[in-house]
Amino acid sequence: MINFNGELLQTGSKILSSQNRAYKYGDGLFETIKVSGGSILFWEDHYFRLMASMRILRMEIPMNFTMEFLEEQILLTLTSNEIKHARIRFSVFRGNGGTYKPKANDIQYIIEADELEYFNFKFPEQIDYEVDLYKDFYIHTSLLSTLKTNNKITHILASIYAEENELANCLLLNSEKNVIEAINANLFLVSGTSIKTPPLSSGCLKGIMRKQIIDLIKKDEELKVEEVDISSFELQKADELFLTNSIAGIIPISKYRKKTFENKVSTKLLKLLNGKLIEGFTNKLA
């Protein structure tokens, strides 16, 4: 089942017309959200990112788009699919009509739920995750690049490149030739006890899990984190590279070109992340 503007419909229902603005112009946003045990993880962060992104795109936020209402709609969709652990895609877009200039500024939304197997975050049993640079096209350094808009053609082309070259993922560059993120995740680079991640000013996605991991590192007395530009020359000098996103949590990179990496820091952070997850559920039940 999918949720279209509050109405539950069968998956595959024909709900979008040829005049849909998300289809014609990429005039839309989306949030990718993990639900575990019927609880939306980091919901407040997702909600406020969505609201901020809608304002940046000059979307007229409906009066009923409160945190409580949207949470209710997500959980309703989850219940209708009879699942407890899920990947949620929450899409918002302007209503039909117009050319580049919208005919109106009313907002529509779709909520989709795909079942996940795991309650917590975990590494795959065998970590074999090779990446390389994608250099055919670059991400422009701007505020729009930090948003989860429907304009993701560079990421699509990079994913095709990764498949053609038998890579698990690709690292993307901005117009300044700095490494900013992977196709579907933020990037962290580890050297000793120092951890770097590209700043939002580089054009990387304003990731929800990126924020969580930065907060966890800042609370750890043994580690320190910097939000600084990362050049491609630094990658092979690193002790460790890992990626983060809302669904997988932390993804250790095992190989970049001829360099193989350990995953000590990412393993430590994964344990801290799952500890935070369990603490959140414990507080909710208390």
Coordinates of C-alpha atoms in Angstrom, one line a residue:
M1 CA 0.0 0.0 0.0
I2 CA 1.1 3.6 -0.6
N3 CA -0.2 6.8 0.9
F4 CA -1.2 9.5 -1.6
N5 CA -2.2 12.7 0.1
G6 CA -3.6 10.8 3.1
E7 CA -5.4 8.1 1.0
L8 CA -4.2 4.5 1.1
L9 CA -4.0 3.0 -2.3
Q10 CA -2.6 -0.3 -3.7
T11 CA 1.0 -0.2 -4.8
G12 CA 1.1 0.4 -8.5
S13 CA -2.0 2.5 -8.6
K14 CA -2.0 5.2 -11.3
I15 CA -1.9 8.4 -9.4
L16 CA 0.4 10.7 -11.3
S17 CA -0.6 12.5 -14.5
S18 CA 1.7 13.6 -17.4
Q19 CA 1.4 17.1 -15.9
N20 CA 3.1 16.1 -12.6
R21 CA 5.8 18.6 -11.8
A22 CA 8.1 16.2 -10.1
Y23 CA 8.1 14.1 -13.3
K24 CA 8.3 17.1 -15.7
Y25 CA 10.7 19.4 -13.9
G26 CA 12.1 17.6 -10.9
D27 CA 10.0 20.0 -8.8
G28 CA 10.0 17.9 -5.7
L29 CA 11.9 16.7 -2.5
F30 CA 12.1 13.4 -0.7
E31 CA 13.2 12.0 2.7
T32 CA 14.5 8.5 3.1
I33 CA 13.6 7.4 6.6
K34 CA 14.3 4.2 8.6
V35 CA 11.6 2.8 10.8
S36 CA 12.5 0.1 13.4
G37 CA 10.0 -1.7 15.5
G38 CA 7.3 0.7 14.5
S39 CA 9.3 3.8 15.6
I40 CA 10.6 6.4 13.2
L41 CA 14.3 6.9 13.7
F42 CA 15.6 10.5 14.1
W43 CA 12.2 11.8 13.1
E44 CA 12.6 15.3 14.4
D45 CA 15.8 15.7 12.3
H46 CA 14.1 14.4 9.2
Y47 CA 11.0 16.6 9.8
F48 CA 13.0 19.8 10.2
R49 CA 15.2 19.1 7.2
L50 CA 12.1 18.6 5.1
M51 CA 10.5 21.8 6.3
A52 CA 13.7 23.8 5.7
S53 CA 14.1 22.3 2.3
M54 CA 10.5 23.1 1.3
R55 CA 11.1 26.7 2.4
I56 CA 14.3 26.9 0.3
L57 CA 12.3 25.7 -2.7
R58 CA 9.6 28.2 -2.0
M59 CA 7.0 25.6 -1.5
E60 CA 3.9 26.6 0.4
I61 CA 3.9 24.3 3.5
P62 CA 0.3 23.1 4.2
M63 CA -1.1 24.1 7.6
N64 CA -1.6 20.4 8.5
F65 CA 2.1 19.5 7.9
T66 CA 2.8 19.3 11.6
M67 CA 5.4 16.8 12.9
E68 CA 2.5 14.9 14.6
F69 CA 0.4 14.7 11.4
L70 CA 3.2 13.5 9.1
E71 CA 4.3 10.9 11.7
E72 CA 0.8 9.7 11.9
Q73 CA 0.6 9.3 8.1
I74 CA 3.9 7.4 8.0
L75 CA 2.8 5.0 10.7
L76 CA -0.6 4.6 9.0
T77 CA 1.3 3.5 5.8
L78 CA 3.4 1.2 7.8
T79 CA 0.4 -0.5 9.5
S80 CA -1.4 -0.8 6.2
N81 CA 1.6 -2.8 4.9
E82 CA 1.7 -4.9 8.1
I83 CA 5.4 -4.3 8.6
K84 CA 7.5 -3.0 11.6
H85 CA 10.9 -2.4 10.1
A86 CA 10.9 -0.4 6.9
R87 CA 12.6 2.0 4.5
I88 CA 10.2 5.0 4.0
R89 CA 10.4 7.3 1.1
F90 CA 8.4 10.5 1.8
S91 CA 8.0 12.5 -1.4
V92 CA 6.6 16.0 -1.6
F93 CA 6.0 18.0 -4.8
R94 CA 4.1 20.9 -6.2
G95 CA 0.7 20.2 -7.8
N96 CA 0.1 19.8 -11.5
G97 CA 0.3 22.5 -14.1
G98 CA 2.5 25.3 -15.4
T99 CA 5.8 25.4 -17.2
Y100 CA 8.9 26.5 -15.3
K101 CA 6.6 28.8 -13.5
P102 CA 4.2 26.7 -11.4
K103 CA 0.5 27.2 -12.1
A104 CA -0.2 26.9 -8.3
N105 CA 1.8 26.2 -5.2
D106 CA -0.3 23.5 -3.6
I107 CA 1.6 20.6 -2.2
Q108 CA 1.0 16.8 -2.7
Y109 CA 2.8 13.9 -1.1
I110 CA 3.4 10.2 -1.5
I111 CA 4.6 7.8 1.3
E112 CA 6.0 4.4 0.3
A113 CA 7.2 1.7 2.6
D114 CA 9.6 -1.2 1.8
E115 CA 10.2 -3.9 4.4
L116 CA 13.7 -4.2 6.0
E117 CA 15.0 -7.2 7.8
Y118 CA 16.9 -5.7 10.7
F119 CA 15.9 -3.8 13.7
N120 CA 19.3 -2.2 14.3
F121 CA 22.3 -1.2 12.1
K122 CA 24.8 -3.8 11.2
F123 CA 27.7 -4.5 8.8
P124 CA 27.3 -7.2 6.2
E125 CA 28.8 -10.5 7.2
Q126 CA 31.5 -10.2 4.6
I127 CA 32.6 -6.7 4.0
D128 CA 33.7 -6.3 0.4
Y129 CA 33.0 -2.7 -0.6
E130 CA 35.2 -1.2 -3.3
V131 CA 34.8 2.4 -4.5
D132 CA 36.4 4.7 -7.0
L133 CA 36.0 8.3 -8.2
Y134 CA 33.3 9.3 -10.7
K135 CA 34.7 12.0 -12.8
D136 CA 32.4 12.3 -15.8
F137 CA 30.3 15.0 -14.1
Y138 CA 30.6 17.2 -11.0
I139 CA 28.3 18.4 -8.3
H140 CA 28.0 22.2 -8.3
T141 CA 28.8 23.8 -4.9
S142 CA 25.5 25.4 -3.8
L143 CA 22.8 25.3 -1.2
L144 CA 20.6 23.3 -3.6
S145 CA 23.2 20.5 -3.7
T146 CA 22.7 19.9 0.0
L147 CA 19.0 19.1 -0.5
K148 CA 17.3 15.8 -1.3
T149 CA 15.7 17.0 -4.5
N150 CA 14.4 14.9 -7.4
N151 CA 17.3 16.3 -9.5
K152 CA 19.8 13.4 -9.1
I153 CA 20.9 12.7 -12.6
T154 CA 24.7 12.8 -11.7
H155 CA 24.0 10.2 -9.0
I156 CA 22.1 8.1 -11.4
L157 CA 24.9 8.2 -14.0
A158 CA 27.5 7.4 -11.3
S159 CA 25.5 4.4 -10.2
I160 CA 25.4 3.1 -13.8
Y161 CA 29.2 3.7 -13.9
A162 CA 29.7 1.8 -10.7
E163 CA 27.7 -1.2 -12.0
E164 CA 29.6 -1.2 -15.3
N165 CA 32.9 -1.3 -13.4
E166 CA 31.9 -3.8 -10.7
L167 CA 32.1 -1.2 -7.9
A168 CA 30.0 -1.1 -4.8
N169 CA 29.8 2.7 -5.0
C170 CA 31.4 5.8 -6.4
L171 CA 32.7 8.9 -4.8
L172 CA 31.5 12.2 -6.3
L173 CA 33.5 15.4 -6.8
N174 CA 32.3 19.0 -6.7
S175 CA 33.2 21.7 -9.2
E176 CA 36.4 22.4 -7.1
K177 CA 37.5 18.8 -7.6
N178 CA 37.1 17.9 -3.9
V179 CA 35.5 14.6 -2.9
I180 CA 32.2 15.4 -1.3
E181 CA 30.1 12.2 -0.9
A182 CA 29.1 8.8 -2.4
I183 CA 26.1 8.1 -4.6
N184 CA 23.8 7.5 -1.7
A185 CA 25.8 8.4 1.4
N186 CA 28.0 10.9 3.1
L187 CA 31.8 10.3 3.4
F188 CA 34.1 10.2 6.4
L189 CA 37.9 9.8 6.3
V190 CA 39.9 8.5 9.3
S191 CA 43.6 9.2 10.0
G192 CA 44.6 8.0 13.4
T193 CA 42.1 9.5 15.9
S194 CA 41.2 12.4 13.5
I195 CA 38.1 12.1 11.3
K196 CA 37.3 14.4 8.4
T197 CA 34.0 14.8 6.6
P198 CA 33.3 17.4 3.8
P199 CA 31.5 20.6 5.0
L200 CA 28.0 21.5 3.8
S201 CA 29.6 24.4 1.9
S202 CA 31.2 21.8 -0.4
G203 CA 27.8 20.8 -1.8
C204 CA 27.5 17.5 0.0
L205 CA 24.1 16.3 1.2
K206 CA 22.9 17.5 4.5
G207 CA 22.6 14.0 5.7
I208 CA 20.7 13.0 8.8
M209 CA 23.0 10.1 9.7
R210 CA 26.0 12.4 9.0
K211 CA 24.7 14.7 11.8
Q212 CA 24.3 11.7 14.1
I213 CA 27.8 10.4 13.5
I214 CA 29.3 13.8 14.0
D215 CA 27.5 14.2 17.3
L216 CA 28.7 10.7 18.4
I217 CA 32.4 11.6 17.5
K218 CA 32.2 14.8 19.4
K219 CA 31.1 13.0 22.5
D220 CA 34.0 10.5 22.3
E221 CA 37.1 11.5 24.2
E222 CA 39.4 9.6 21.9
L223 CA 38.2 10.9 18.6
K224 CA 38.0 14.4 17.0
V225 CA 36.1 15.4 13.9
E226 CA 36.6 18.2 11.4
E227 CA 34.3 19.4 8.6
V228 CA 36.9 20.3 6.0
D229 CA 37.4 19.8 2.2
I230 CA 38.9 16.5 1.2
S231 CA 41.0 16.1 -1.9
S232 CA 41.2 12.9 -3.8
F233 CA 44.9 12.6 -3.0
E234 CA 44.0 12.1 0.7
L235 CA 41.9 9.0 0.1
Q236 CA 44.8 6.5 -0.3
K237 CA 46.7 8.0 2.7
A238 CA 43.7 7.4 5.1
D239 CA 43.6 4.6 7.6
E240 CA 39.9 4.2 7.0
L241 CA 37.0 5.4 4.9
F242 CA 33.4 4.9 5.7
L243 CA 30.0 6.1 4.4
T244 CA 26.8 7.0 6.3
N245 CA 23.1 7.1 5.4
S246 CA 19.8 6.7 7.2
I247 CA 19.1 3.2 6.2
A248 CA 22.5 1.4 6.5
G249 CA 23.8 3.6 9.3
I250 CA 27.6 3.1 8.6
I251 CA 29.2 1.4 5.6
P252 CA 32.9 0.6 5.8
I253 CA 34.8 1.0 2.5
S254 CA 37.2 -1.9 2.1
K255 CA 39.1 -0.8 -1.0
Y256 CA 39.8 2.3 -3.0
R257 CA 42.1 1.6 -6.0
K258 CA 45.1 -0.3 -4.7
K259 CA 44.5 0.7 -1.0
T260 CA 42.7 -1.6 1.4
F261 CA 41.3 -0.2 4.6
E262 CA 40.6 -1.3 8.2
N263 CA 37.3 -0.7 9.9
K264 CA 38.2 -0.2 13.6
V265 CA 36.7 3.3 14.0
S266 CA 33.6 2.5 12.0
T267 CA 33.0 -0.6 14.1
K268 CA 33.3 1.5 17.2
L269 CA 30.9 4.1 15.9
L270 CA 28.4 1.5 14.8
K271 CA 28.3 0.1 18.4
L272 CA 27.8 3.7 19.7
L273 CA 25.0 4.3 17.1
N274 CA 23.2 1.1 18.1
G275 CA 23.6 2.0 21.8
K276 CA 21.9 5.3 21.0
L277 CA 19.2 3.5 19.2
I278 CA 18.5 1.1 22.1
E279 CA 18.6 4.0 24.6
G280 CA 16.0 5.9 22.6
F281 CA 13.7 2.9 22.6
T282 CA 14.2 2.4 26.4
N283 CA 13.4 6.0 27.0
K284 CA 10.3 5.8 24.9
L285 CA 9.0 2.8 26.8
A286 CA 9.8 4.3 30.2

